[in-house]
């Protein structure tokens, strides 16, 4: 129950409902965060037709179970239980920032392969799991996440109105 509801947290069952409504919102928000905080990488991914659904859906659904090395994963889960989904956004952005230079040199197929792969170690730019996670949790996301959520809600209500 703690994973599904908590103060200031959305119920997680929206990740698994028909149509995956909460996951769609999170992917929209992650794409917006990429545009804001890692614009060069966001442009490159878009130019290669790589969308967040292709690589980070499982980040949100499994909280990095298939992505991070085990010693890092346990710490991410601890932070996730305390911080909620903000931790997934922050760790995802930090991971992409650390891999940005490598990713900028890759084309579609290799991008998908690297972005979807299991990491065997924390990014080389960090000396330890502690430094990686401390840096990840310094991302200032709350305000931007709310702004992007409002855009998403406006966008989805506009599309819903057009479908009627």
PDB file of N, CA and C in Angstrom, residues 57-147:
ATOM      1  N   UNK A  57      10.217   3.462 -20.448  1.00  0.00           N
ATOM      2  CA  UNK A  57       8.986   2.903 -19.882  1.00  0.00           C
ATOM      3  C   UNK A  57       9.318   1.946 -18.746  1.00  0.00           C
ATOM      4  N   UNK A  58      10.285   1.070 -18.985  1.00  0.00           N
ATOM      5  CA  UNK A  58      10.619   0.107 -17.940  1.00  0.00           C
ATOM      6  C   UNK A  58      11.278   0.775 -16.736  1.00  0.00           C
ATOM      7  N   UNK A  59      11.897   1.952 -16.917  1.00  0.00           N
ATOM      8  CA  UNK A  59      12.439   2.665 -15.754  1.00  0.00           C
ATOM      9  C   UNK A  59      11.316   2.977 -14.773  1.00  0.00           C
ATOM     10  N   UNK A  60      10.201   3.463 -15.310  1.00  0.00           N
ATOM     11  CA  UNK A  60       9.073   3.833 -14.453  1.00  0.00           C
ATOM     12  C   UNK A  60       8.320   2.612 -13.929  1.00  0.00           C
ATOM     13  N   UNK A  61       8.131   1.624 -14.774  1.00  0.00           N
ATOM     14  CA  UNK A  61       7.349   0.452 -14.376  1.00  0.00           C
ATOM     15  C   UNK A  61       8.100  -0.414 -13.363  1.00  0.00           C
ATOM     16  N   UNK A  62       9.426  -0.528 -13.511  1.00  0.00           N
ATOM     17  CA  UNK A  62      10.204  -1.404 -12.629  1.00  0.00           C
ATOM     18  C   UNK A  62      11.133  -0.646 -11.691  1.00  0.00           C
ATOM     19  N   UNK A  63      11.123   0.670 -11.737  1.00  0.00           N
ATOM     20  CA  UNK A  63      12.027   1.509 -10.934  1.00  0.00           C
ATOM     21  C   UNK A  63      13.475   1.014 -11.118  1.00  0.00           C
ATOM     22  N   UNK A  64      13.876   0.903 -12.366  1.00  0.00           N
ATOM     23  CA  UNK A  64      15.249   0.593 -12.793  1.00  0.00           C
ATOM     24  C   UNK A  64      15.710  -0.840 -12.530  1.00  0.00           C
ATOM     25  N   UNK A  65      14.804  -1.758 -12.252  1.00  0.00           N
ATOM     26  CA  UNK A  65      15.201  -3.148 -11.968  1.00  0.00           C
ATOM     27  C   UNK A  65      16.033  -3.763 -13.081  1.00  0.00           C
ATOM     28  N   UNK A  66      15.761  -3.396 -14.325  1.00  0.00           N
ATOM     29  CA  UNK A  66      16.473  -3.988 -15.461  1.00  0.00           C
ATOM     30  C   UNK A  66      17.575  -3.089 -16.001  1.00  0.00           C
ATOM     31  N   UNK A  67      17.890  -2.024 -15.270  1.00  0.00           N
ATOM     32  CA  UNK A  67      18.826  -1.044 -15.800  1.00  0.00           C
ATOM     33  C   UNK A  67      20.075  -0.867 -14.953  1.00  0.00           C
ATOM     34  N   UNK A  68      19.911  -0.802 -13.654  1.00  0.00           N
ATOM     35  CA  UNK A  68      21.031  -0.449 -12.778  1.00  0.00           C
ATOM     36  C   UNK A  68      21.650  -1.677 -12.112  1.00  0.00           C
ATOM     37  N   UNK A  69      22.954  -1.580 -11.785  1.00  0.00           N
ATOM     38  CA  UNK A  69      23.581  -2.673 -11.037  1.00  0.00           C
ATOM     39  C   UNK A  69      22.919  -2.814  -9.653  1.00  0.00           C
ATOM     40  N   UNK A  70      22.921  -4.022  -9.143  1.00  0.00           N
ATOM     41  CA  UNK A  70      22.167  -4.343  -7.938  1.00  0.00           C
ATOM     42  C   UNK A  70      22.490  -3.432  -6.754  1.00  0.00           C
ATOM     43  N   UNK A  71      23.771  -3.157  -6.502  1.00  0.00           N
ATOM     44  CA  UNK A  71      24.133  -2.328  -5.336  1.00  0.00           C
ATOM     45  C   UNK A  71      23.578  -0.908  -5.460  1.00  0.00           C
ATOM     46  N   UNK A  72      23.441  -0.431  -6.663  1.00  0.00           N
ATOM     47  CA  UNK A  72      22.844   0.887  -6.895  1.00  0.00           C
ATOM     48  C   UNK A  72      21.322   0.788  -6.834  1.00  0.00           C
ATOM     49  N   UNK A  73      20.798  -0.282  -7.380  1.00  0.00           N
ATOM     50  CA  UNK A  73      19.350  -0.480  -7.429  1.00  0.00           C
ATOM     51  C   UNK A  73      18.724  -0.455  -6.039  1.00  0.00           C
ATOM     52  N   UNK A  74      19.342  -1.126  -5.087  1.00  0.00           N
ATOM     53  CA  UNK A  74      18.796  -1.141  -3.729  1.00  0.00           C
ATOM     54  C   UNK A  74      18.702   0.263  -3.142  1.00  0.00           C
ATOM     55  N   UNK A  75      19.698   1.062  -3.400  1.00  0.00           N
ATOM     56  CA  UNK A  75      19.696   2.453  -2.901  1.00  0.00           C
ATOM     57  C   UNK A  75      18.628   3.277  -3.612  1.00  0.00           C
ATOM     58  N   UNK A  76      18.467   3.063  -4.913  1.00  0.00           N
ATOM     59  CA  UNK A  76      17.424   3.777  -5.661  1.00  0.00           C
ATOM     60  C   UNK A  76      16.050   3.428  -5.093  1.00  0.00           C
ATOM     61  N   UNK A  77      15.825   2.159  -4.800  1.00  0.00           N
ATOM     62  CA  UNK A  77      14.540   1.762  -4.231  1.00  0.00           C
ATOM     63  C   UNK A  77      14.298   2.432  -2.878  1.00  0.00           C
ATOM     64  N   UNK A  78      15.335   2.535  -2.057  1.00  0.00           N
ATOM     65  CA  UNK A  78      15.198   3.236  -0.770  1.00  0.00           C
ATOM     66  C   UNK A  78      14.753   4.683  -0.997  1.00  0.00           C
ATOM     67  N   UNK A  79      15.419   5.340  -1.936  1.00  0.00           N
ATOM     68  CA  UNK A  79      15.086   6.737  -2.228  1.00  0.00           C
ATOM     69  C   UNK A  79      13.681   6.824  -2.807  1.00  0.00           C
ATOM     70  N   UNK A  80      13.347   5.896  -3.684  1.00  0.00           N
ATOM     71  CA  UNK A  80      12.017   5.864  -4.283  1.00  0.00           C
ATOM     72  C   UNK A  80      10.927   5.735  -3.215  1.00  0.00           C
ATOM     73  N   UNK A  81      11.135   4.870  -2.236  1.00  0.00           N
ATOM     74  CA  UNK A  81      10.137   4.704  -1.177  1.00  0.00           C
ATOM     75  C   UNK A  81       9.947   5.989  -0.382  1.00  0.00           C
ATOM     76  N   UNK A  82      10.999   6.780  -0.266  1.00  0.00           N
ATOM     77  CA  UNK A  82      10.923   8.031   0.476  1.00  0.00           C
ATOM     78  C   UNK A  82      10.439   9.193  -0.399  1.00  0.00           C
ATOM     79  N   UNK A  83      10.953   9.289  -1.611  1.00  0.00           N
ATOM     80  CA  UNK A  83      10.704  10.442  -2.487  1.00  0.00           C
ATOM     81  C   UNK A  83       9.592  10.226  -3.507  1.00  0.00           C
ATOM     82  N   UNK A  84       9.233   8.990  -3.786  1.00  0.00           N
ATOM     83  CA  UNK A  84       8.240   8.721  -4.818  1.00  0.00           C
ATOM     84  C   UNK A  84       8.848   8.802  -6.210  1.00  0.00           C
ATOM     85  N   UNK A  85       8.005   9.033  -7.200  1.00  0.00           N
ATOM     86  CA  UNK A  85       8.436   9.013  -8.605  1.00  0.00           C
ATOM     87  C   UNK A  85       9.479  10.070  -8.946  1.00  0.00           C
ATOM     88  N   UNK A  86       9.577  11.116  -8.154  1.00  0.00           N
ATOM     89  CA  UNK A  86      10.609  12.120  -8.386  1.00  0.00           C
ATOM     90  C   UNK A  86      11.983  11.445  -8.484  1.00  0.00           C
ATOM     91  N   UNK A  87      12.192  10.388  -7.703  1.00  0.00           N
ATOM     92  CA  UNK A  87      13.473   9.670  -7.726  1.00  0.00           C
ATOM     93  C   UNK A  87      13.725   9.044  -9.091  1.00  0.00           C
ATOM     94  N   UNK A  88      12.698   8.521  -9.725  1.00  0.00           N
ATOM     95  CA  UNK A  88      12.864   7.900 -11.042  1.00  0.00           C
ATOM     96  C   UNK A  88      13.241   8.967 -12.071  1.00  0.00           C
ATOM     97  N   UNK A  89      12.566  10.107 -12.022  1.00  0.00           N
ATOM     98  CA  UNK A  89      12.914  11.195 -12.943  1.00  0.00           C
ATOM     99  C   UNK A  89      14.365  11.645 -12.720  1.00  0.00           C
ATOM    100  N   UNK A  90      14.746  11.827 -11.466  1.00  0.00           N
ATOM    101  CA  UNK A  90      16.084  12.344 -11.139  1.00  0.00           C
ATOM    102  C   UNK A  90      17.180  11.355 -11.533  1.00  0.00           C
ATOM    103  N   UNK A  91      16.997  10.093 -11.211  1.00  0.00           N
ATOM    104  CA  UNK A  91      18.004   9.087 -11.560  1.00  0.00           C
ATOM    105  C   UNK A  91      18.081   8.933 -13.080  1.00  0.00           C
ATOM    106  N   UNK A  92      16.946   8.945 -13.746  1.00  0.00           N
ATOM    107  CA  UNK A  92      16.943   8.856 -15.205  1.00  0.00           C
ATOM    108  C   UNK A  92      17.688  10.010 -15.854  1.00  0.00           C
ATOM    109  N   UNK A  93      17.444  11.217 -15.384  1.00  0.00           N
ATOM    110  CA  UNK A  93      18.152  12.382 -15.935  1.00  0.00           C
ATOM    111  C   UNK A  93      19.645  12.318 -15.658  1.00  0.00           C
ATOM    112  N   UNK A  94      20.011  11.927 -14.438  1.00  0.00           N
ATOM    113  CA  UNK A  94      21.441  11.832 -14.104  1.00  0.00           C
ATOM    114  C   UNK A  94      22.122  10.770 -14.959  1.00  0.00           C
ATOM    115  N   UNK A  95      21.466   9.647 -15.149  1.00  0.00           N
ATOM    116  CA  UNK A  95      22.017   8.589 -15.987  1.00  0.00           C
ATOM    117  C   UNK A  95      22.246   9.099 -17.407  1.00  0.00           C
ATOM    118  N   UNK A  96      21.255   9.784 -17.960  1.00  0.00           N
ATOM    119  CA  UNK A  96      21.396  10.310 -19.327  1.00  0.00           C
ATOM    120  C   UNK A  96      22.445  11.409 -19.404  1.00  0.00           C
ATOM    121  N   UNK A  97      22.525  12.240 -18.387  1.00  0.00           N
ATOM    122  CA  UNK A  97      23.559  13.281 -18.408  1.00  0.00           C
ATOM    123  C   UNK A  97      24.949  12.648 -18.410  1.00  0.00           C
ATOM    124  N   UNK A  98      25.136  11.625 -17.605  1.00  0.00           N
ATOM    125  CA  UNK A  98      26.437  10.949 -17.545  1.00  0.00           C
ATOM    126  C   UNK A  98      26.788  10.270 -18.868  1.00  0.00           C
ATOM    127  N   UNK A  99      25.794   9.796 -19.581  1.00  0.00           N
ATOM    128  CA  UNK A  99      26.017   9.076 -20.841  1.00  0.00           C
ATOM    129  C   UNK A  99      25.841   9.965 -22.070  1.00  0.00           C
ATOM    130  N   UNK A 100      25.557  11.233 -21.849  1.00  0.00           N
ATOM    131  CA  UNK A 100      25.193  12.136 -22.947  1.00  0.00           C
ATOM    132  C   UNK A 100      26.215  12.166 -24.078  1.00  0.00           C
ATOM    133  N   UNK A 101      27.481  12.343 -23.774  1.00  0.00           N
ATOM    134  CA  UNK A 101      28.488  12.455 -24.840  1.00  0.00           C
ATOM    135  C   UNK A 101      28.542  11.193 -25.690  1.00  0.00           C
ATOM    136  N   UNK A 102      28.467  10.044 -25.054  1.00  0.00           N
ATOM    137  CA  UNK A 102      28.447   8.777 -25.795  1.00  0.00           C
ATOM    138  C   UNK A 102      27.191   8.696 -26.656  1.00  0.00           C
ATOM    139  N   UNK A 103      26.048   9.040 -26.085  1.00  0.00           N
ATOM    140  CA  UNK A 103      24.769   8.934 -26.795  1.00  0.00           C
ATOM    141  C   UNK A 103      24.695   9.875 -27.994  1.00  0.00           C
ATOM    142  N   UNK A 104      25.299  11.043 -27.875  1.00  0.00           N
ATOM    143  CA  UNK A 104      25.263  12.012 -28.978  1.00  0.00           C
ATOM    144  C   UNK A 104      25.958  11.493 -30.232  1.00  0.00           C
ATOM    145  N   UNK A 105      26.846  10.530 -30.077  1.00  0.00           N
ATOM    146  CA  UNK A 105      27.564   9.978 -31.233  1.00  0.00           C
ATOM    147  C   UNK A 105      26.917   8.734 -31.830  1.00  0.00           C
ATOM    148  N   UNK A 106      25.752   8.335 -31.315  1.00  0.00           N
ATOM    149  CA  UNK A 106      25.134   7.094 -31.773  1.00  0.00           C
ATOM    150  C   UNK A 106      23.931   7.333 -32.670  1.00  0.00           C
ATOM    151  N   UNK A 107      23.678   6.358 -33.538  1.00  0.00           N
ATOM    152  CA  UNK A 107      22.500   6.383 -34.411  1.00  0.00           C
ATOM    153  C   UNK A 107      21.395   5.524 -33.790  1.00  0.00           C
ATOM    154  N   UNK A 108      20.223   5.505 -34.426  1.00  0.00           N
ATOM    155  CA  UNK A 108      19.002   4.909 -33.889  1.00  0.00           C
ATOM    156  C   UNK A 108      19.198   3.539 -33.231  1.00  0.00           C
ATOM    157  N   UNK A 109      19.657   2.563 -33.976  1.00  0.00           N
ATOM    158  CA  UNK A 109      19.722   1.195 -33.442  1.00  0.00           C
ATOM    159  C   UNK A 109      20.638   1.096 -32.237  1.00  0.00           C
ATOM    160  N   UNK A 110      21.795   1.728 -32.320  1.00  0.00           N
ATOM    161  CA  UNK A 110      22.749   1.678 -31.209  1.00  0.00           C
ATOM    162  C   UNK A 110      22.215   2.486 -30.017  1.00  0.00           C
ATOM    163  N   UNK A 111      21.538   3.596 -30.285  1.00  0.00           N
ATOM    164  CA  UNK A 111      20.925   4.372 -29.200  1.00  0.00           C
ATOM    165  C   UNK A 111      19.943   3.514 -28.404  1.00  0.00           C
ATOM    166  N   UNK A 112      19.060   2.838 -29.120  1.00  0.00           N
ATOM    167  CA  UNK A 112      18.068   1.985 -28.455  1.00  0.00           C
ATOM    168  C   UNK A 112      18.764   0.900 -27.650  1.00  0.00           C
ATOM    169  N   UNK A 113      19.778   0.303 -28.231  1.00  0.00           N
ATOM    170  CA  UNK A 113      20.513  -0.763 -27.556  1.00  0.00           C
ATOM    171  C   UNK A 113      21.154  -0.256 -26.263  1.00  0.00           C
ATOM    172  N   UNK A 114      21.840   0.880 -26.329  1.00  0.00           N
ATOM    173  CA  UNK A 114      22.532   1.416 -25.153  1.00  0.00           C
ATOM    174  C   UNK A 114      21.528   1.898 -24.109  1.00  0.00           C
ATOM    175  N   UNK A 115      20.514   2.632 -24.540  1.00  0.00           N
ATOM    176  CA  UNK A 115      19.544   3.174 -23.597  1.00  0.00           C
ATOM    177  C   UNK A 115      18.754   2.080 -22.878  1.00  0.00           C
ATOM    178  N   UNK A 116      18.528   0.967 -23.530  1.00  0.00           N
ATOM    179  CA  UNK A 116      17.731  -0.121 -22.955  1.00  0.00           C
ATOM    180  C   UNK A 116      18.566  -1.160 -22.213  1.00  0.00           C
ATOM    181  N   UNK A 117      19.862  -1.009 -22.239  1.00  0.00           N
ATOM    182  CA  UNK A 117      20.727  -2.056 -21.697  1.00  0.00           C
ATOM    183  C   UNK A 117      20.846  -2.007 -20.175  1.00  0.00           C
ATOM    184  N   UNK A 118      21.216  -3.142 -19.615  1.00  0.00           N
ATOM    185  CA  UNK A 118      21.533  -3.247 -18.186  1.00  0.00           C
ATOM    186  C   UNK A 118      22.923  -2.665 -17.987  1.00  0.00           C
ATOM    187  N   UNK A 119      23.048  -1.716 -17.079  1.00  0.00           N
ATOM    188  CA  UNK A 119      24.359  -1.152 -16.757  1.00  0.00           C
ATOM    189  C   UNK A 119      25.041  -2.092 -15.769  1.00  0.00           C
ATOM    190  N   UNK A 120      26.308  -2.360 -15.998  1.00  0.00           N
ATOM    191  CA  UNK A 120      27.040  -3.250 -15.103  1.00  0.00           C
ATOM    192  C   UNK A 120      27.767  -2.484 -14.001  1.00  0.00           C
ATOM    193  N   UNK A 121      27.820  -1.182 -14.137  1.00  0.00           N
ATOM    194  CA  UNK A 121      28.472  -0.330 -13.138  1.00  0.00           C
ATOM    195  C   UNK A 121      27.798   1.038 -13.168  1.00  0.00           C
ATOM    196  N   UNK A 122      28.057   1.825 -12.154  1.00  0.00           N
ATOM    197  CA  UNK A 122      27.553   3.198 -12.167  1.00  0.00           C
ATOM    198  C   UNK A 122      28.353   3.966 -13.227  1.00  0.00           C
ATOM    199  N   UNK A 123      27.824   5.086 -13.704  1.00  0.00           N
ATOM    200  CA  UNK A 123      28.558   5.849 -14.728  1.00  0.00           C
ATOM    201  C   UNK A 123      29.975   6.202 -14.270  1.00  0.00           C
ATOM    202  N   UNK A 124      30.907   6.125 -15.187  1.00  0.00           N
ATOM    203  CA  UNK A 124      32.328   6.352 -14.894  1.00  0.00           C
ATOM    204  C   UNK A 124      32.598   7.743 -14.325  1.00  0.00           C
ATOM    205  N   UNK A 125      31.720   8.706 -14.609  1.00  0.00           N
ATOM    206  CA  UNK A 125      31.932  10.062 -14.101  1.00  0.00           C
ATOM    207  C   UNK A 125      31.681  10.170 -12.599  1.00  0.00           C
ATOM    208  N   UNK A 126      31.206   9.100 -11.988  1.00  0.00           N
ATOM    209  CA  UNK A 126      30.976   9.084 -10.539  1.00  0.00           C
ATOM    210  C   UNK A 126      31.864   8.037  -9.897  1.00  0.00           C
ATOM    211  N   UNK A 127      32.439   8.402  -8.760  1.00  0.00           N
ATOM    212  CA  UNK A 127      33.361   7.488  -8.078  1.00  0.00           C
ATOM    213  C   UNK A 127      32.665   6.413  -7.263  1.00  0.00           C
ATOM    214  N   UNK A 128      31.391   6.653  -6.930  1.00  0.00           N
ATOM    215  CA  UNK A 128      30.683   5.684  -6.096  1.00  0.00           C
ATOM    216  C   UNK A 128      29.176   5.799  -6.323  1.00  0.00           C
ATOM    217  N   UNK A 129      28.458   4.803  -5.824  1.00  0.00           N
ATOM    218  CA  UNK A 129      26.994   4.844  -5.862  1.00  0.00           C
ATOM    219  C   UNK A 129      26.517   6.077  -5.109  1.00  0.00           C
ATOM    220  N   UNK A 130      27.154   6.371  -3.969  1.00  0.00           N
ATOM    221  CA  UNK A 130      26.776   7.553  -3.184  1.00  0.00           C
ATOM    222  C   UNK A 130      26.862   8.827  -4.015  1.00  0.00           C
ATOM    223  N   UNK A 131      27.984   9.015  -4.710  1.00  0.00           N
ATOM    224  CA  UNK A 131      28.143  10.259  -5.476  1.00  0.00           C
ATOM    225  C   UNK A 131      27.134  10.335  -6.621  1.00  0.00           C
ATOM    226  N   UNK A 132      26.866   9.194  -7.264  1.00  0.00           N
ATOM    227  CA  UNK A 132      25.875   9.161  -8.343  1.00  0.00           C
ATOM    228  C   UNK A 132      24.498   9.559  -7.822  1.00  0.00           C
ATOM    229  N   UNK A 133      24.076   8.968  -6.721  1.00  0.00           N
ATOM    230  CA  UNK A 133      22.732   9.239  -6.201  1.00  0.00           C
ATOM    231  C   UNK A 133      22.623  10.615  -5.562  1.00  0.00           C
ATOM    232  N   UNK A 134      23.671  11.060  -4.898  1.00  0.00           N
ATOM    233  CA  UNK A 134      23.647  12.425  -4.343  1.00  0.00           C
ATOM    234  C   UNK A 134      23.477  13.444  -5.465  1.00  0.00           C
ATOM    235  N   UNK A 135      24.215  13.242  -6.552  1.00  0.00           N
ATOM    236  CA  UNK A 135      24.100  14.162  -7.695  1.00  0.00           C
ATOM    237  C   UNK A 135      22.717  14.058  -8.325  1.00  0.00           C
ATOM    238  N   UNK A 136      22.208  12.843  -8.465  1.00  0.00           N
ATOM    239  CA  UNK A 136      20.877  12.659  -9.065  1.00  0.00           C
ATOM    240  C   UNK A 136      19.824  13.417  -8.269  1.00  0.00           C
ATOM    241  N   UNK A 137      19.926  13.373  -6.956  1.00  0.00           N
ATOM    242  CA  UNK A 137      18.882  13.989  -6.134  1.00  0.00           C
ATOM    243  C   UNK A 137      19.047  15.497  -5.994  1.00  0.00           C
ATOM    244  N   UNK A 138      20.060  16.076  -6.656  1.00  0.00           N
ATOM    245  CA  UNK A 138      20.187  17.541  -6.653  1.00  0.00           C
ATOM    246  C   UNK A 138      19.400  18.186  -7.796  1.00  0.00           C
ATOM    247  N   UNK A 139      18.894  17.381  -8.729  1.00  0.00           N
ATOM    248  CA  UNK A 139      18.103  17.942  -9.820  1.00  0.00           C
ATOM    249  C   UNK A 139      16.871  18.634  -9.227  1.00  0.00           C
ATOM    250  N   UNK A 140      16.658  19.870  -9.601  1.00  0.00           N
ATOM    251  CA  UNK A 140      15.492  20.648  -9.135  1.00  0.00           C
ATOM    252  C   UNK A 140      14.346  20.400 -10.104  1.00  0.00           C
ATOM    253  N   UNK A 141      13.457  19.495  -9.746  1.00  0.00           N
ATOM    254  CA  UNK A 141      12.444  19.028 -10.688  1.00  0.00           C
ATOM    255  C   UNK A 141      11.010  19.389 -10.329  1.00  0.00           C
ATOM    256  N   UNK A 142      10.726  19.650  -9.082  1.00  0.00           N
ATOM    257  CA  UNK A 142       9.331  19.770  -8.638  1.00  0.00           C
ATOM    258  C   UNK A 142       8.524  20.787  -9.432  1.00  0.00           C
ATOM    259  N   UNK A 143       9.041  21.990  -9.569  1.00  0.00           N
ATOM    260  CA  UNK A 143       8.307  23.038 -10.282  1.00  0.00           C
ATOM    261  C   UNK A 143       8.116  22.666 -11.745  1.00  0.00           C
ATOM    262  N   UNK A 144       9.193  22.200 -12.375  1.00  0.00           N
ATOM    263  CA  UNK A 144       9.113  21.844 -13.798  1.00  0.00           C
ATOM    264  C   UNK A 144       8.166  20.663 -14.013  1.00  0.00           C
ATOM    265  N   UNK A 145       8.190  19.685 -13.113  1.00  0.00           N
ATOM    266  CA  UNK A 145       7.262  18.554 -13.237  1.00  0.00           C
ATOM    267  C   UNK A 145       5.813  19.022 -13.161  1.00  0.00           C
ATOM    268  N   UNK A 146       5.529  19.955 -12.264  1.00  0.00           N
ATOM    269  CA  UNK A 146       4.151  20.485 -12.164  1.00  0.00           C
ATOM    270  C   UNK A 146       3.767  21.235 -13.433  1.00  0.00           C
ATOM    271  N   UNK A 147       4.681  22.049 -13.956  1.00  0.00           N
ATOM    272  CA  UNK A 147       4.398  22.788 -15.190  1.00  0.00           C
ATOM    273  C   UNK A 147       4.108  21.835 -16.352  1.00  0.00           C
TER     274      UNK A 147
END
